[in-house]
Coordinates of C-alpha atoms in Angstrom, one line a residue:
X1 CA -48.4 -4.7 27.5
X2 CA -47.2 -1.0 26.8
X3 CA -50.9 0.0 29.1
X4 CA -50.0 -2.7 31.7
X5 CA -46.3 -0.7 31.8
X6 CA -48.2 2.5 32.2
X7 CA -50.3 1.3 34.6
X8 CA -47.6 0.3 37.1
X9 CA -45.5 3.3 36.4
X10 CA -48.4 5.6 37.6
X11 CA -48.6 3.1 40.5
X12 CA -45.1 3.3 41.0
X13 CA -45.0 7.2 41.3
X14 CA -48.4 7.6 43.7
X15 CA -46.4 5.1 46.2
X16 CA -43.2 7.0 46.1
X17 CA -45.0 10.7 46.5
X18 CA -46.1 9.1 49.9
X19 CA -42.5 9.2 50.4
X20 CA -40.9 12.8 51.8
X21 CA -37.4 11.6 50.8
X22 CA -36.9 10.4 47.5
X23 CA -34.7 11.6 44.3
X24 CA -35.9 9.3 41.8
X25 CA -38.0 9.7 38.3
X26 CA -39.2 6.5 37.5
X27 CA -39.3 5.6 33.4
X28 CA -41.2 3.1 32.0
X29 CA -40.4 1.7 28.2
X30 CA -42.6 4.0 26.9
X31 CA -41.6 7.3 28.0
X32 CA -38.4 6.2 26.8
X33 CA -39.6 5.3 23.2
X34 CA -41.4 8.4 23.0
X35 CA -38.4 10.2 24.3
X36 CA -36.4 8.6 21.0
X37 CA -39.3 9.0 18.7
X38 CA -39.4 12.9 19.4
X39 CA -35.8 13.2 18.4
X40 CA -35.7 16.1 15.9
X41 CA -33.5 15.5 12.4
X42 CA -31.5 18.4 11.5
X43 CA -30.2 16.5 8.6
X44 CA -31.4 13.2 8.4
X45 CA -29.9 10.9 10.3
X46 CA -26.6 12.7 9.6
X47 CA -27.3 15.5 12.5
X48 CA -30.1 16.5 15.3
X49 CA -30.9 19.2 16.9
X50 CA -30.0 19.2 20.4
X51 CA -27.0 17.1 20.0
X52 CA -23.5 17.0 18.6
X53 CA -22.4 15.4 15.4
X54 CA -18.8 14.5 15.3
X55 CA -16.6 14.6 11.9
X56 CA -13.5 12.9 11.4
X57 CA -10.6 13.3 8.7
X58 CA -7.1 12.6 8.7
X59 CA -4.7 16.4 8.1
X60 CA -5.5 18.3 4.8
X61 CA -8.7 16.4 3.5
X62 CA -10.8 19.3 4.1
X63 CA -12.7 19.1 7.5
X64 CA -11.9 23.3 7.6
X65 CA -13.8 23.3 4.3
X66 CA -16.9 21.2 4.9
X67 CA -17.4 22.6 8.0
X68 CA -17.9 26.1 5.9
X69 CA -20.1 23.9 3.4
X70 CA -22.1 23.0 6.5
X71 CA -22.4 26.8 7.1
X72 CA -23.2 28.0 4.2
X73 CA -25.8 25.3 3.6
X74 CA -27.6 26.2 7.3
X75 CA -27.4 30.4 5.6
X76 CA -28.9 29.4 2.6
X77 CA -31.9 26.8 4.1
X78 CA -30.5 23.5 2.1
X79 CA -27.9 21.1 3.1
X80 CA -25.7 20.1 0.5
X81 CA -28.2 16.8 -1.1
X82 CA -30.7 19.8 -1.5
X83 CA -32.6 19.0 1.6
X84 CA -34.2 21.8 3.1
X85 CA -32.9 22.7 6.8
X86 CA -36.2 22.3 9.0
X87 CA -38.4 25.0 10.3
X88 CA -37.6 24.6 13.5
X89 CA -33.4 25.4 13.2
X90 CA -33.8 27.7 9.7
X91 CA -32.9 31.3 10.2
X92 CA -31.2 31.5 13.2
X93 CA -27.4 32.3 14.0
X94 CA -23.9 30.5 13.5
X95 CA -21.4 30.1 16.0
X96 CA -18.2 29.3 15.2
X97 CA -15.2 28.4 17.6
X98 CA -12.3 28.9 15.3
X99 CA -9.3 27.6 17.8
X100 CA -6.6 27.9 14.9
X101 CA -7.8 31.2 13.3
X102 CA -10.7 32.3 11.4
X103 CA -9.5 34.8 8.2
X104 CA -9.4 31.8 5.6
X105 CA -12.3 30.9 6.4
X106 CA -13.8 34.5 6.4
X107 CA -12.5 34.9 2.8
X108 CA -13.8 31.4 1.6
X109 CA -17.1 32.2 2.7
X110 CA -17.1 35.8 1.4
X111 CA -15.9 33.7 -2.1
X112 CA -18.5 31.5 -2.1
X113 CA -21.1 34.6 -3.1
X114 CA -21.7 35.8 0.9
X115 CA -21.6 39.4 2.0
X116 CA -20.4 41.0 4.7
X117 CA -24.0 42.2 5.6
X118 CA -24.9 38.3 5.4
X119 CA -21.5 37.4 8.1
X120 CA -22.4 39.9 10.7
X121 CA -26.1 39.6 11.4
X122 CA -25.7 35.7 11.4
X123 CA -22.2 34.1 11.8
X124 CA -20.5 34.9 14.9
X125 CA -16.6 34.2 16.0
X126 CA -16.7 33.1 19.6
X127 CA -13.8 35.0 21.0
X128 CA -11.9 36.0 24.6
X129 CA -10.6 39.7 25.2
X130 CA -6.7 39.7 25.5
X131 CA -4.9 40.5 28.8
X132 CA -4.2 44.2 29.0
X133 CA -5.8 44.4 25.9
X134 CA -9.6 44.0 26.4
X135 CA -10.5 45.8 23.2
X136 CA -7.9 43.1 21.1
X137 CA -10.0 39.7 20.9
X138 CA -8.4 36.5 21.1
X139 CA -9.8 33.7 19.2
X140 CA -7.5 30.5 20.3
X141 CA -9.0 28.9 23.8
X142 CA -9.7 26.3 25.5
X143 CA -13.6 25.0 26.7
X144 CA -12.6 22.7 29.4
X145 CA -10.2 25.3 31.2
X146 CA -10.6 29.1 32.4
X147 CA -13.1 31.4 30.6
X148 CA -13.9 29.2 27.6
X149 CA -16.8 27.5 27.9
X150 CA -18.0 30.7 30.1
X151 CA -17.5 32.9 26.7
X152 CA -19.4 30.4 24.4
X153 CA -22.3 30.3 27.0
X154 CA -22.5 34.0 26.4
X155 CA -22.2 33.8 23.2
X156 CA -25.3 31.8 23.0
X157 CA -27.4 33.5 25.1
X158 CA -27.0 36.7 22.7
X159 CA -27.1 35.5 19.6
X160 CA -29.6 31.9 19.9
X161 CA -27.6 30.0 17.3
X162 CA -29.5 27.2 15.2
X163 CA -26.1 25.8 14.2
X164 CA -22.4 25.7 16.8
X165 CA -19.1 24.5 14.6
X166 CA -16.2 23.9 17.5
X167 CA -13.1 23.3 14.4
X168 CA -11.2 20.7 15.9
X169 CA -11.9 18.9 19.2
X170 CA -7.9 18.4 19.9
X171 CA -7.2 22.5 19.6
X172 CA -10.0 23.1 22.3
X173 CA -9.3 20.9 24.7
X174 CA -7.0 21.3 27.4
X175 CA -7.2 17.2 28.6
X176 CA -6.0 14.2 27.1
X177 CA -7.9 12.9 24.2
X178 CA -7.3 8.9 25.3
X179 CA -8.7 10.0 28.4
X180 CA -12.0 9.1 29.0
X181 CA -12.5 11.6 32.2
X182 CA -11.1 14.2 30.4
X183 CA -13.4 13.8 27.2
X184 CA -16.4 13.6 29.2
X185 CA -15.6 16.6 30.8
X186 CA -14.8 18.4 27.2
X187 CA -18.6 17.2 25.9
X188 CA -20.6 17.5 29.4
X189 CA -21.0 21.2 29.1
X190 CA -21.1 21.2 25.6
X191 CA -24.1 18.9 25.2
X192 CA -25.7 20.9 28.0
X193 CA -25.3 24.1 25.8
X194 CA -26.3 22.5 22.3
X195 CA -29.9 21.5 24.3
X196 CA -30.4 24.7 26.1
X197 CA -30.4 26.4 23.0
X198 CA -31.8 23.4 20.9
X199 CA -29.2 24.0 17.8
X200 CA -26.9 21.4 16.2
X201 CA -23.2 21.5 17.7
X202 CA -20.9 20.0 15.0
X203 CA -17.3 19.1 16.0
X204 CA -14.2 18.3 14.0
X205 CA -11.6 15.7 15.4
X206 CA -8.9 14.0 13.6
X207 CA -8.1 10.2 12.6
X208 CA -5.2 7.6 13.5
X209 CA -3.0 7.4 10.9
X210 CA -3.9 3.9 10.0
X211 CA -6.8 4.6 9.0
X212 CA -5.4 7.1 5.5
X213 CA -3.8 3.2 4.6
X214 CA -7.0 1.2 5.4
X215 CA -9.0 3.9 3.2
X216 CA -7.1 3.4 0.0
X217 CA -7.1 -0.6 0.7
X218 CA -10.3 -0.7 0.2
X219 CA -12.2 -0.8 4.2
X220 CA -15.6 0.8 5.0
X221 CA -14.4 4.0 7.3
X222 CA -15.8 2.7 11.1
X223 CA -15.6 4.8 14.2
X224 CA -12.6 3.2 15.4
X225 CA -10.7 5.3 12.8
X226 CA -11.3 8.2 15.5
X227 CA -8.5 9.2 17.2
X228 CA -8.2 9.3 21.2
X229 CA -10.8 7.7 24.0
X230 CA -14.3 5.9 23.0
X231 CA -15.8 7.8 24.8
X232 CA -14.7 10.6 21.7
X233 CA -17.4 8.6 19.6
X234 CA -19.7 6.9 22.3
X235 CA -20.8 10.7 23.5
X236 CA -22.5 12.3 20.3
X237 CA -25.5 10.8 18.4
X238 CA -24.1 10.9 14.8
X239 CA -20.5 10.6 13.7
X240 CA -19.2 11.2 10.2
X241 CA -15.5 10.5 8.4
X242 CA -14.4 12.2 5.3
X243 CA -11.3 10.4 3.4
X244 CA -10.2 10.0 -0.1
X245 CA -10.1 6.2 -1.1
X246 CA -9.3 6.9 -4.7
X247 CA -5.4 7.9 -5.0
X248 CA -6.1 8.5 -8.8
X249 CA -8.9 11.2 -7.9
X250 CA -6.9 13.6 -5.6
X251 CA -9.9 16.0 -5.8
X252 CA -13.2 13.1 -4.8
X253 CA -13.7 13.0 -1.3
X254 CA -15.7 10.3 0.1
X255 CA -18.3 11.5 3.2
X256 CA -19.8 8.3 5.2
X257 CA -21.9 8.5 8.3
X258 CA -20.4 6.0 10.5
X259 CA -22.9 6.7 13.5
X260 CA -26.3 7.9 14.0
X261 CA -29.6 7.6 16.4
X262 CA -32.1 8.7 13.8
X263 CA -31.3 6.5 10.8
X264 CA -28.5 3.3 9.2
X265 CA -25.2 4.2 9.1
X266 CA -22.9 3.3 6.2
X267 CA -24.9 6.1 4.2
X268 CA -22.0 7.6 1.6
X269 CA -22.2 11.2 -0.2
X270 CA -19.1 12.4 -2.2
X271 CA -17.8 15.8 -3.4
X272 CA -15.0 17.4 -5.3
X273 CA -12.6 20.1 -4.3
X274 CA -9.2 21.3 -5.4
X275 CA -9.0 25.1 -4.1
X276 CA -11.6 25.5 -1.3
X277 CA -12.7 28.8 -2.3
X278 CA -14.2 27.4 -5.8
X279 CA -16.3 25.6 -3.5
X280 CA -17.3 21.7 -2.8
X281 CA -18.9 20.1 -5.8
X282 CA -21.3 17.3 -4.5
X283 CA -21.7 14.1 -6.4
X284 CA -24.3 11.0 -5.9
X285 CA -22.1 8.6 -6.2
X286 CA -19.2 8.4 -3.6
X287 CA -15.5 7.1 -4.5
X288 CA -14.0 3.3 -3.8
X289 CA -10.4 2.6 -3.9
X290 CA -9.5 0.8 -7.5
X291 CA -9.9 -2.8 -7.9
X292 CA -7.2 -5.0 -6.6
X293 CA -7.0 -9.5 -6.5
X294 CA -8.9 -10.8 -3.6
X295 CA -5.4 -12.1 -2.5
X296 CA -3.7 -8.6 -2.6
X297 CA -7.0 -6.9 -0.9
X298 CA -6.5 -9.5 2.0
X299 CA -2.7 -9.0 2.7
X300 CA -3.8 -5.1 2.8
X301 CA -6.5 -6.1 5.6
X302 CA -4.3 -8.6 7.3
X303 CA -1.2 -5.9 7.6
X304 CA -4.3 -3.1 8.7
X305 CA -5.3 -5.8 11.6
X306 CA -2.0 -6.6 12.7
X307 CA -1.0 -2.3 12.9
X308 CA -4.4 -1.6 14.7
X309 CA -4.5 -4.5 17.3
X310 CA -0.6 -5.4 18.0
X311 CA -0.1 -9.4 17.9
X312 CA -3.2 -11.7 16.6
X313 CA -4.0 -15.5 16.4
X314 CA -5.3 -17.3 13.6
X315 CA -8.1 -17.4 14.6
X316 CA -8.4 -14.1 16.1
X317 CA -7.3 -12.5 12.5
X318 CA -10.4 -14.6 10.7
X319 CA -12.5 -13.9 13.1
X320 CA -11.7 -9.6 12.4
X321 CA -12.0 -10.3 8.5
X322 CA -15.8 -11.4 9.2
X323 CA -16.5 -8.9 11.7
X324 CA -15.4 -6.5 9.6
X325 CA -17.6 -7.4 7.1
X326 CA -14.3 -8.2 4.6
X327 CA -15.0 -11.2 2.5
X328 CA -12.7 -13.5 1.4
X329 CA -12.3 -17.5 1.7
X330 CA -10.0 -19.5 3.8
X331 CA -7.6 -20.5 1.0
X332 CA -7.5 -16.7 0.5
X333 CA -6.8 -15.6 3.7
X334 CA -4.2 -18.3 4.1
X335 CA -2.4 -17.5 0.8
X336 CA -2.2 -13.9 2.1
X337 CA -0.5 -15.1 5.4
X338 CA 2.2 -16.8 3.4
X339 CA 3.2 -14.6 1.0
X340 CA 3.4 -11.6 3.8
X341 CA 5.4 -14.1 5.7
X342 CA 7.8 -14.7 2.2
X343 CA 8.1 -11.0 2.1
X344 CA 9.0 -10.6 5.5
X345 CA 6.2 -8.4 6.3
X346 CA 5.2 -10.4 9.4
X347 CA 6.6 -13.0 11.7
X348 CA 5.1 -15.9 13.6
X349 CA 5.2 -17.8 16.6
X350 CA 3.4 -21.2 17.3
X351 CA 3.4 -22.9 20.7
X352 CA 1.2 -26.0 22.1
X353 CA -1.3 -24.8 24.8
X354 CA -4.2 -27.2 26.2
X355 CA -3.3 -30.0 23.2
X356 CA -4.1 -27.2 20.7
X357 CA -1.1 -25.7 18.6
X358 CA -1.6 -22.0 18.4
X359 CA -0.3 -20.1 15.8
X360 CA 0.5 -16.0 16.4
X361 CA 1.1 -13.3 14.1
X362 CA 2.6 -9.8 14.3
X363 CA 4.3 -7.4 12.4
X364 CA 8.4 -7.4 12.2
X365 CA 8.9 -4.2 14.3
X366 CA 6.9 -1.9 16.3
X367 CA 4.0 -0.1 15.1
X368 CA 3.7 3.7 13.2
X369 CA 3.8 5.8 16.5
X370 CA 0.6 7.8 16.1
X371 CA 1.4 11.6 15.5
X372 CA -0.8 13.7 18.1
X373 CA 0.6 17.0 16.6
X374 CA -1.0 16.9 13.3
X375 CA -2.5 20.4 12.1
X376 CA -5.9 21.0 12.4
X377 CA -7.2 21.7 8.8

């Protein structure tokens, strides 16, 4: 079959080079298998070369600090599991697009056993010259406005990174996150870049609100738990979320790849940190939330539901439990309902439609407004 495809592609092409006007590649099932198959693993199936990783975390877990264990990992040659970075990305250059500042970072890094000689022949601050100040750098811009994305370009092209950190998506961008025209145009010219120079571009972007709750009742993180537009999650090839699902181990964090083109998702890692500059402990096994009844787990899920997707049916509310991959039984789920609606925690409304009596659920008020001036940390 696969030589049959072949066969008529080359067919395909001979007839439409007789053609003088045509704009068209043709692409049979192949090319595009061999296209996947020659997709290069940074790390795994956590990042690839040539294409951005996203990471995801809700204020003050520690994006800022794994981004520098990222960094320091690519400078050493391992990732953080003791995998080796590959051949092909290994000892080339770091940019870093620090949007809220860059001297903690400087002094974590230089705290975590790295020299100034090792910081300025390999890790470099993408930066603008000030108005009537040319020789006074700034380092907070924008890459979908002005000289931004220009600078970064140019940044490239002298120093041929193997690794770009952008630390957070929100302080970079000039557009509206919900907007998916405005996202695209925020990735377009940053996935060209990360392929021109064939490094890993790794991007950190915050979470809804909801989703610190739905953590610490006991949910897988998903990539719904990204703030903003789909499109924030449908544009790069792997996606990661780091949250802390135990509230009795303030120091675990739990990292879970959510999405990725070169392997399963769901993988988990975990790692301890209290003060970022005694560094990120890693750990095998990563952190669950404590044990709770099935009945309590499921008025946790059924108040997530009804906060995430405004007023449910019945059915509608089952249906997300299996979806979601949450198990409980019926008699469960329906003991839940009632003792939320005892507590007063959500309301109901039935009404006949078609000879069916359907049965509607929400919460009391209006949802948690979702805060789009968190800090970027």
């Amino acid at each position: 079959v696969l030589g049959t495809l072949s066969l008529v592609q080359s067919e395909l092409q001979q007839s439409l080079a007789k053609s003088e006007h045509h704009e068209f590649t043709l692409f049979s099932m192949v090319d595009m298998w061999d296209q996947q198959a020659s997709i290069q693993r940074a790390w795994g199936g956590w990042m690839l070369m040539s294409n951005i990783t996203l990471i995801g975390g809700v204020s003050n877990v520690g994006k800022s600090p794994l981004l520098l264990a990222m960094v320091a990992g690519y400078l050493r040659g391992v990732w953080p599991d003791g995998t080796p970075v590959p051949e092909e990305m290994a000892g080339r250059s770091v940019v870093y697009v620090l949007p809220e500042g860059y001297g903690e970072q400087t002094e974590i890094l230089a705290e975590w056993g790295f020299s100034r000689q090792d910081l300025a022949e390999r890790v470099f601050v993408a930066a603008l010259p000030t108005p009537g100040a040319p020789n006074e750098p700034t380092y907070t811009f924008k890459l979908d406005q002005g000289k931004g994305m220009e600078a970064l370009h140019w940044y490239c092209e002298q120093v041929q990174p193997g690794l770009i950190v952008i630390d957070g998506l929100r302080a970079a961008m000039t557009g509206e996150e919900s907007a998916s025209g405005d996202v695209d145009r925020f990735y377009a010219p940053i996935g060209a870049l990360t392929r021109k120079f064939g490094a890993a571009t790794i991007i950190s972007h915050h979470l809804t609100k909801g989703s610190e709750t739905a953590s610490r009742d006991g949910l897988l993180p998903s990539m719904d738990w990204f703030r903003g537009s789909g499109h924030i999650t449908a544009i790069p090839r792997s996606a990661w979320i780091v949250d802390q699902p135990d509230p009795n181990q303030m120091e675990l964090r739990r990292l879970t790849l959510v999405k990725s083109a070169a392997g399963p998702k769901g993988q988990t890692m975990a790692f301890r940190m209290a003060d970022p500059a005694d560094g990120l402990h890693w750990e095998a096994e990563a952190p669950m939330p404590p044990a709770r009844s099935k009945k309590e787990t499921a008025k946790r899920f059924i108040l997530h539901m009804l906060r995430r997707n405004g007023v449910l049916t019945h059915d509608e509310l089952w249906e997300l439990s299996q979806t979601e991959g949450f198990e409980m039984s019926k008699a469960t789920f329906r003991d839940a309902r009632v003792d939320l609606s005892n507590e007063g925690k959500i309301v109901h409304s039935a009404k006949g439609v078609g000879g069916d009596y359907v049965v509607k659920w929400a919460l009391p008020g209006p949802p948690d407004p979702i805060d789009y001036d968190d800090v970027v940390f």
